[in-house]
Short mmCIF file of C-alpha atoms in Angstrom, two decimals:
data_model
loop_
_atom_site.label_atom_id
_atom_site.label_comp_id
_atom_site.label_asym_id
_atom_site.label_seq_id
_atom_site.Cartn_x
_atom_site.Cartn_y
_atom_site.Cartn_z
CA MET A 1 70.16 28.34 -84.91
CA ASP A 2 71.91 29.30 -81.68
CA LEU A 3 74.91 31.60 -82.04
CA ARG A 4 77.73 31.35 -79.55
CA ILE A 5 80.84 33.50 -79.30
CA PHE A 6 84.13 31.59 -79.39
CA THR A 7 87.47 33.23 -78.56
CA GLU A 8 91.14 32.24 -78.91
CA PRO A 9 92.83 34.07 -76.02
CA GLN A 10 96.24 32.47 -76.58
CA GLN A 11 96.58 34.80 -79.55
CA GLY A 12 96.65 37.75 -77.14
CA ALA A 13 94.06 38.71 -74.54
CA SER A 14 93.97 39.65 -70.89
CA TYR A 15 91.23 38.56 -68.51
CA ASP A 16 89.77 42.08 -68.67
CA THR A 17 89.51 41.83 -72.46
CA LEU A 18 87.73 38.49 -72.17
CA LEU A 19 85.40 39.91 -69.53
CA THR A 20 84.46 42.75 -71.89
CA ILE A 21 83.69 40.27 -74.68
CA ALA A 22 81.72 38.01 -72.35
CA LYS A 23 79.59 40.90 -71.10
CA ALA A 24 78.98 42.03 -74.69
CA THR A 25 78.03 38.44 -75.54
CA GLU A 26 75.43 38.52 -72.80
CA ASP A 27 74.15 42.04 -73.50
CA LEU A 28 73.77 41.39 -77.24
CA GLY A 29 71.67 38.28 -76.77
CA PHE A 30 74.10 35.56 -77.83
CA ASP A 31 73.66 32.13 -76.31
CA ALA A 32 77.11 31.48 -74.84
CA PHE A 33 80.72 32.52 -74.43
CA PHE A 34 83.32 29.83 -75.11
CA ARG A 35 87.08 29.93 -75.23
CA SER A 36 89.93 27.75 -76.39
CA ASP A 37 92.30 26.02 -73.97
CA HIS A 38 95.85 26.80 -75.09
CA TYR A 39 98.98 28.16 -73.45
CA LEU A 40 100.94 29.24 -76.52
CA ARG A 41 100.16 31.54 -79.42
CA MET A 42 99.93 30.22 -82.96
CA GLY A 43 101.08 31.86 -86.16
CA SER A 44 102.29 35.46 -86.27
CA ALA A 45 100.30 36.82 -83.28
CA ASP A 46 102.41 38.23 -80.45
CA GLY A 47 100.33 36.51 -77.79
CA LEU A 48 100.69 39.43 -75.38
CA PRO A 49 100.19 39.78 -72.46
CA GLY A 50 100.48 35.99 -72.28
CA PRO A 51 98.20 33.01 -71.78
CA THR A 52 95.20 32.86 -69.49
CA ASP A 53 93.98 29.57 -68.06
CA ALA A 54 90.63 28.47 -69.44
CA TRP A 55 88.99 27.31 -66.22
CA ILE A 56 90.32 30.17 -64.10
CA THR A 57 88.92 32.55 -66.72
CA LEU A 58 85.54 30.80 -66.72
CA ALA A 59 85.43 30.85 -62.92
CA GLY A 60 85.79 34.62 -63.01
CA LEU A 61 83.20 35.00 -65.75
CA ALA A 62 80.83 32.74 -63.83
CA ARG A 63 80.59 35.44 -61.16
CA GLU A 64 80.49 38.35 -63.61
CA THR A 65 77.69 37.12 -65.91
CA LYS A 66 74.13 36.03 -65.27
CA ARG A 67 72.61 34.33 -68.33
CA ILE A 68 75.05 33.06 -70.93
CA ARG A 69 76.39 29.52 -71.05
CA LEU A 70 80.15 29.18 -70.47
CA GLY A 71 82.53 26.54 -71.76
CA THR A 72 85.57 25.34 -73.67
CA LEU A 73 86.29 24.28 -77.23
CA MET A 74 88.14 22.16 -76.25
CA THR A 75 89.77 21.59 -72.88
CA ALA A 76 93.00 19.70 -73.58
CA GLY A 77 93.00 16.32 -71.91
CA THR A 78 96.77 16.52 -71.58
CA PHE A 79 96.59 19.56 -69.30
CA ARG A 80 94.63 18.18 -66.36
CA LEU A 81 94.13 14.94 -64.47
CA PRO A 82 90.52 13.80 -64.96
CA GLY A 83 89.65 13.76 -61.27
CA VAL A 84 90.95 17.30 -60.84
CA LEU A 85 89.12 18.44 -63.97
CA ALA A 86 85.84 17.01 -62.64
CA ILE A 87 86.31 19.07 -59.46
CA GLN A 88 87.20 22.24 -61.39
CA VAL A 89 84.26 22.05 -63.77
CA ALA A 90 81.79 21.18 -61.01
CA GLN A 91 82.98 24.14 -58.93
CA VAL A 92 82.72 26.59 -61.84
CA ASP A 93 79.28 25.20 -62.59
CA GLN A 94 78.26 25.93 -59.01
CA MET A 95 79.76 29.42 -59.26
CA SER A 96 77.72 30.10 -62.40
CA GLY A 97 74.46 28.71 -61.09
CA GLY A 98 74.52 25.81 -63.54
CA ARG A 99 75.65 27.39 -66.84
CA VAL A 100 78.81 25.44 -67.67
CA GLU A 101 79.52 23.04 -70.54
CA LEU A 102 82.64 20.94 -70.96
CA GLY A 103 84.26 20.46 -74.33
CA LEU A 104 87.01 17.87 -73.89
CA GLY A 105 89.57 16.84 -76.47
CA ALA A 106 92.76 14.80 -76.57
CA GLY A 107 95.18 17.74 -76.92
CA TRP A 108 97.33 18.21 -80.00
CA PHE A 109 99.68 21.23 -79.86
CA GLU A 110 103.03 19.72 -78.86
CA GLU A 111 104.92 23.03 -78.79
CA GLU A 112 102.85 24.44 -75.92
CA HIS A 113 103.54 21.31 -73.90
CA LYS A 114 107.28 21.75 -74.44
CA ALA A 115 107.07 25.44 -73.59
CA TYR A 116 105.44 24.88 -70.20
CA GLY A 117 106.79 21.47 -69.21
CA ILE A 118 103.55 19.55 -69.76
CA PRO A 119 103.93 15.87 -70.70
CA PHE A 120 102.78 15.12 -74.23
CA PRO A 121 101.96 11.40 -74.39
CA LYS A 122 101.93 9.55 -77.68
CA GLU A 123 98.76 7.64 -76.85
CA LYS A 124 96.30 10.49 -76.34
CA PHE A 125 93.02 9.09 -77.66
CA ALA A 126 92.91 6.14 -75.25
CA ARG A 127 93.62 8.57 -72.42
CA LEU A 128 90.78 10.79 -73.58
CA GLU A 129 88.36 7.86 -73.48
CA GLU A 130 89.37 7.09 -69.89
CA GLN A 131 89.14 10.78 -68.95
CA LEU A 132 85.60 11.01 -70.26
CA ALA A 133 84.60 7.86 -68.38
CA ILE A 134 86.08 9.23 -65.15
CA VAL A 135 84.72 12.77 -65.34
CA THR A 136 81.20 11.68 -66.24
CA GLY A 137 81.37 8.77 -63.80
CA LEU A 138 82.35 11.01 -60.89
CA TRP A 139 79.50 13.40 -61.60
CA ALA A 140 76.98 10.58 -61.99
CA THR A 141 77.89 8.84 -58.72
CA GLU A 142 75.16 9.20 -56.13
CA THR A 143 76.08 11.40 -53.19
CA GLY A 144 77.14 9.21 -50.29
CA LYS A 145 78.54 6.52 -52.56
CA THR A 146 82.05 6.17 -53.96
CA PHE A 147 83.52 5.86 -57.43
CA SER A 148 86.41 3.62 -58.43
CA TYR A 149 88.02 3.17 -61.82
CA GLU A 150 90.74 0.84 -63.00
CA GLY A 151 92.08 1.86 -66.39
CA ARG A 152 95.33 1.56 -68.22
CA HIS A 153 96.20 5.22 -67.74
CA TYR A 154 94.20 6.27 -64.68
CA GLN A 155 93.13 4.55 -61.48
CA LEU A 156 90.75 5.96 -58.86
CA GLN A 157 89.96 4.19 -55.60
CA ASP A 158 86.94 4.92 -53.43
CA SER A 159 86.59 8.54 -54.55
CA PRO A 160 83.79 10.42 -52.74
CA ALA A 161 83.01 11.85 -56.19
CA LEU A 162 82.55 15.37 -54.88
CA PRO A 163 81.72 18.13 -55.50
CA LYS A 164 78.67 17.79 -57.70
CA PRO A 165 77.81 20.30 -60.44
CA ALA A 166 74.82 22.59 -59.95
CA GLN A 167 73.24 21.11 -63.07
CA GLY A 168 71.82 17.64 -63.03
CA LYS A 169 74.16 16.93 -65.95
CA VAL A 170 76.90 19.12 -67.32
CA PRO A 171 76.67 18.95 -71.13
CA VAL A 172 79.76 17.28 -72.62
CA LEU A 173 81.01 18.29 -76.07
CA ILE A 174 83.20 16.08 -78.22
CA GLY A 175 84.39 17.11 -81.64
CA GLY A 176 86.75 16.56 -84.51
CA HIS A 177 87.18 15.17 -87.99
CA GLY A 178 88.10 11.57 -87.19
CA ALA A 179 86.06 9.10 -89.21
CA THR A 180 85.84 6.17 -86.81
CA ARG A 181 87.00 6.57 -83.23
CA THR A 182 85.69 10.11 -82.78
CA PRO A 183 82.08 9.27 -83.74
CA ARG A 184 82.15 6.21 -81.47
CA LEU A 185 83.43 8.29 -78.57
CA ALA A 186 80.77 10.94 -79.19
CA ALA A 187 78.07 8.28 -79.31
CA ARG A 188 79.17 7.01 -75.92
CA PHE A 189 79.78 10.22 -73.99
CA ALA A 190 78.67 13.37 -75.82
CA ASP A 191 75.62 15.56 -75.45
CA GLU A 192 76.88 17.63 -78.37
CA PHE A 193 79.10 16.90 -81.35
CA ASN A 194 81.07 19.80 -82.78
CA ILE A 195 83.02 19.89 -86.01
CA PRO A 196 85.55 22.72 -86.25
CA PHE A 197 86.27 24.71 -89.40
CA ALA A 198 84.65 22.33 -91.85
CA SER A 199 82.78 22.85 -95.09
CA VAL A 200 79.07 22.22 -95.41
CA GLU A 201 79.82 18.99 -97.27
CA ASP A 202 82.35 17.74 -94.70
CA SER A 203 80.00 18.67 -91.85
CA GLU A 204 77.17 16.68 -93.38
CA ARG A 205 79.44 13.67 -93.85
CA GLN A 206 80.78 13.77 -90.29
CA PHE A 207 77.37 14.33 -88.72
CA GLY A 208 76.19 11.28 -90.63
CA ARG A 209 78.98 9.20 -89.10
CA VAL A 210 78.09 10.39 -85.60
CA ARG A 211 74.40 9.69 -86.15
CA ALA A 212 75.20 6.17 -87.32
CA ALA A 213 77.50 5.59 -84.35
CA ALA A 214 74.82 6.82 -81.95
CA GLN A 215 72.29 4.41 -83.40
CA GLU A 216 74.78 1.55 -83.18
CA ALA A 217 75.32 2.44 -79.52
CA GLY A 218 71.58 2.27 -78.85
CA ARG A 219 70.99 6.02 -78.75
CA LYS A 220 68.68 8.09 -80.88
CA ALA A 221 70.71 10.14 -83.33
CA ASP A 222 68.75 13.25 -82.36
CA ASP A 223 69.76 12.83 -78.70
CA LEU A 224 72.88 14.79 -79.65
CA VAL A 225 73.17 18.45 -80.59
CA TYR A 226 75.20 18.96 -83.79
CA SER A 227 77.23 22.14 -84.15
CA ASN A 228 79.92 23.93 -86.14
CA ALA A 229 82.78 26.19 -85.15
CA LEU A 230 83.55 28.73 -87.87
CA VAL A 231 85.59 31.88 -88.21
CA VAL A 232 83.34 34.89 -88.73
CA CYS A 233 83.94 38.19 -90.54
CA VAL A 234 80.85 40.26 -91.25
CA GLY A 235 80.66 43.75 -92.71
CA LYS A 236 77.99 46.15 -93.88
CA ASP A 237 79.73 46.33 -97.26
CA ASP A 238 82.68 44.79 -99.06
CA GLY A 239 85.05 47.45 -97.76
CA GLU A 240 84.17 46.72 -94.15
CA VAL A 241 84.52 42.97 -94.73
CA ALA A 242 87.97 43.55 -96.27
CA ARG A 243 89.07 45.74 -93.35
CA ARG A 244 87.96 43.19 -90.78
CA ALA A 245 89.65 40.38 -92.71
CA ALA A 246 92.90 42.35 -92.89
CA ALA A 247 92.75 43.03 -89.15
CA ILE A 248 93.02 39.29 -88.47
CA GLY A 249 95.57 38.63 -91.21
CA ARG A 250 93.18 36.93 -93.63
CA GLU A 251 91.71 37.58 -97.07
CA ALA A 252 88.00 38.23 -97.52
CA ASP A 253 87.58 35.73 -100.37
CA GLU A 254 89.35 33.00 -98.39
CA LEU A 255 87.11 33.66 -95.39
CA ARG A 256 84.02 33.52 -97.60
CA ALA A 257 85.14 30.10 -98.84
CA ASN A 258 86.23 28.65 -95.50
CA GLY A 259 84.14 30.46 -92.90
CA LEU A 260 81.26 32.83 -92.39
CA ALA A 261 82.18 36.03 -94.16
CA GLY A 262 80.54 38.76 -96.14
CA SER A 263 77.41 40.80 -95.69
CA PRO A 264 74.85 39.84 -93.05
CA ALA A 265 72.68 38.37 -95.81
CA GLU A 266 75.55 36.23 -97.10
CA VAL A 267 76.29 34.91 -93.61
CA VAL A 268 72.63 34.16 -92.88
CA ASP A 269 72.42 32.26 -96.16
CA LYS A 270 75.51 30.19 -95.37
CA LEU A 271 74.30 29.43 -91.85
CA GLY A 272 71.13 28.16 -93.49
CA ARG A 273 73.20 25.72 -95.54
CA TYR A 274 74.82 24.41 -92.37
CA ALA A 275 71.40 24.13 -90.74
CA GLU A 276 70.33 21.85 -93.60
CA THR A 277 73.05 19.38 -92.52
CA GLY A 278 71.45 19.13 -89.07
CA SER A 279 73.59 21.75 -87.36
CA SER A 280 71.61 23.76 -84.83
CA ARG A 281 74.41 25.76 -83.24
CA ALA A 282 77.32 27.82 -84.52
CA TYR A 283 80.37 28.87 -82.52
CA LEU A 284 81.54 32.10 -84.11
CA GLN A 285 85.31 32.37 -83.84
CA ILE A 286 86.05 36.02 -83.04
CA LEU A 287 89.72 36.82 -83.59
CA ASP A 288 89.71 40.62 -83.18
CA LEU A 289 88.59 40.92 -79.57
CA HIS A 290 88.63 44.71 -79.60
CA ASP A 291 86.07 45.11 -82.40
CA LEU A 292 82.85 45.24 -80.38
CA ASP A 293 81.05 46.81 -83.34
CA HIS A 294 81.51 43.48 -85.11
CA LEU A 295 79.56 41.69 -82.37
CA GLU A 296 76.84 44.33 -82.47
CA LEU A 297 76.47 43.94 -86.24
CA ILE A 298 76.22 40.15 -85.97
CA SER A 299 73.65 40.47 -83.21
CA SER A 300 71.45 43.04 -84.95
CA GLN A 301 71.65 41.81 -88.54
CA VAL A 302 72.55 38.12 -88.46
CA GLN A 303 71.23 36.69 -85.21
CA SER A 304 67.99 38.65 -85.54
CA GLN A 305 67.21 36.81 -88.80
CA LEU A 306 67.77 33.29 -87.50
CA GLY A 307 64.67 33.04 -85.36
#
């Protein structure tokens, strides 16, 4: 199983902090560095020094790293026009030498839209479907030809569909818990389906829906990568687990039930249960971005056992 590091910078992180985590991600042998796309803190965190933009951050990291994949879980569709997003992602992909992946979601956190004057439309899912069609359509258009799109929410006329990503195809991630529309959207557009913060049982059920939707759409179910995003809290002993849980305002037992928590052996065992559902990739949500020893422990005693 691939392990990827997933951060939530809106809770409080500067670019320099994210750069330190990204470099540790690369040095410790993890597969990728991903970040959320939010402009406002959640819960009791102070959020200082303030939000960082996801794609500006990834552009900087593209030039500061060499191997790891870079991406978002998930870029909010409400934040960016799809044509502009296609340009941004393609440029960052070029800057990274072809290491970018795009997670794209509908957007959901109304308060951050109010805080920064971003429109928050009621009909977000239909917009997301059009956004996915436009972004992937622009990238797939042959150089020298143009791309046009006539949708309810977006219209493009004779776009040169430039620039192109460095990769032949930027992997697109779609995720969520929706039982009907989300699987159908993933079957149509996704290279990877991600379910965030779900139990083993719920993951298996949702992956089954996506597999069925893929087959109905004429795709092989195994054409998609299936992955989980889970909070992680690993310690050498119960005391260390408890200290790390307290540092992020959580309880160790709750994290064991709802995430990946405990000793390295416990976490390896639980990852194995997710792997049995068909999941081949885990995004480890790291909430204490200053605890680099945590990353080292996961690398040396969890990742090393996954093969």
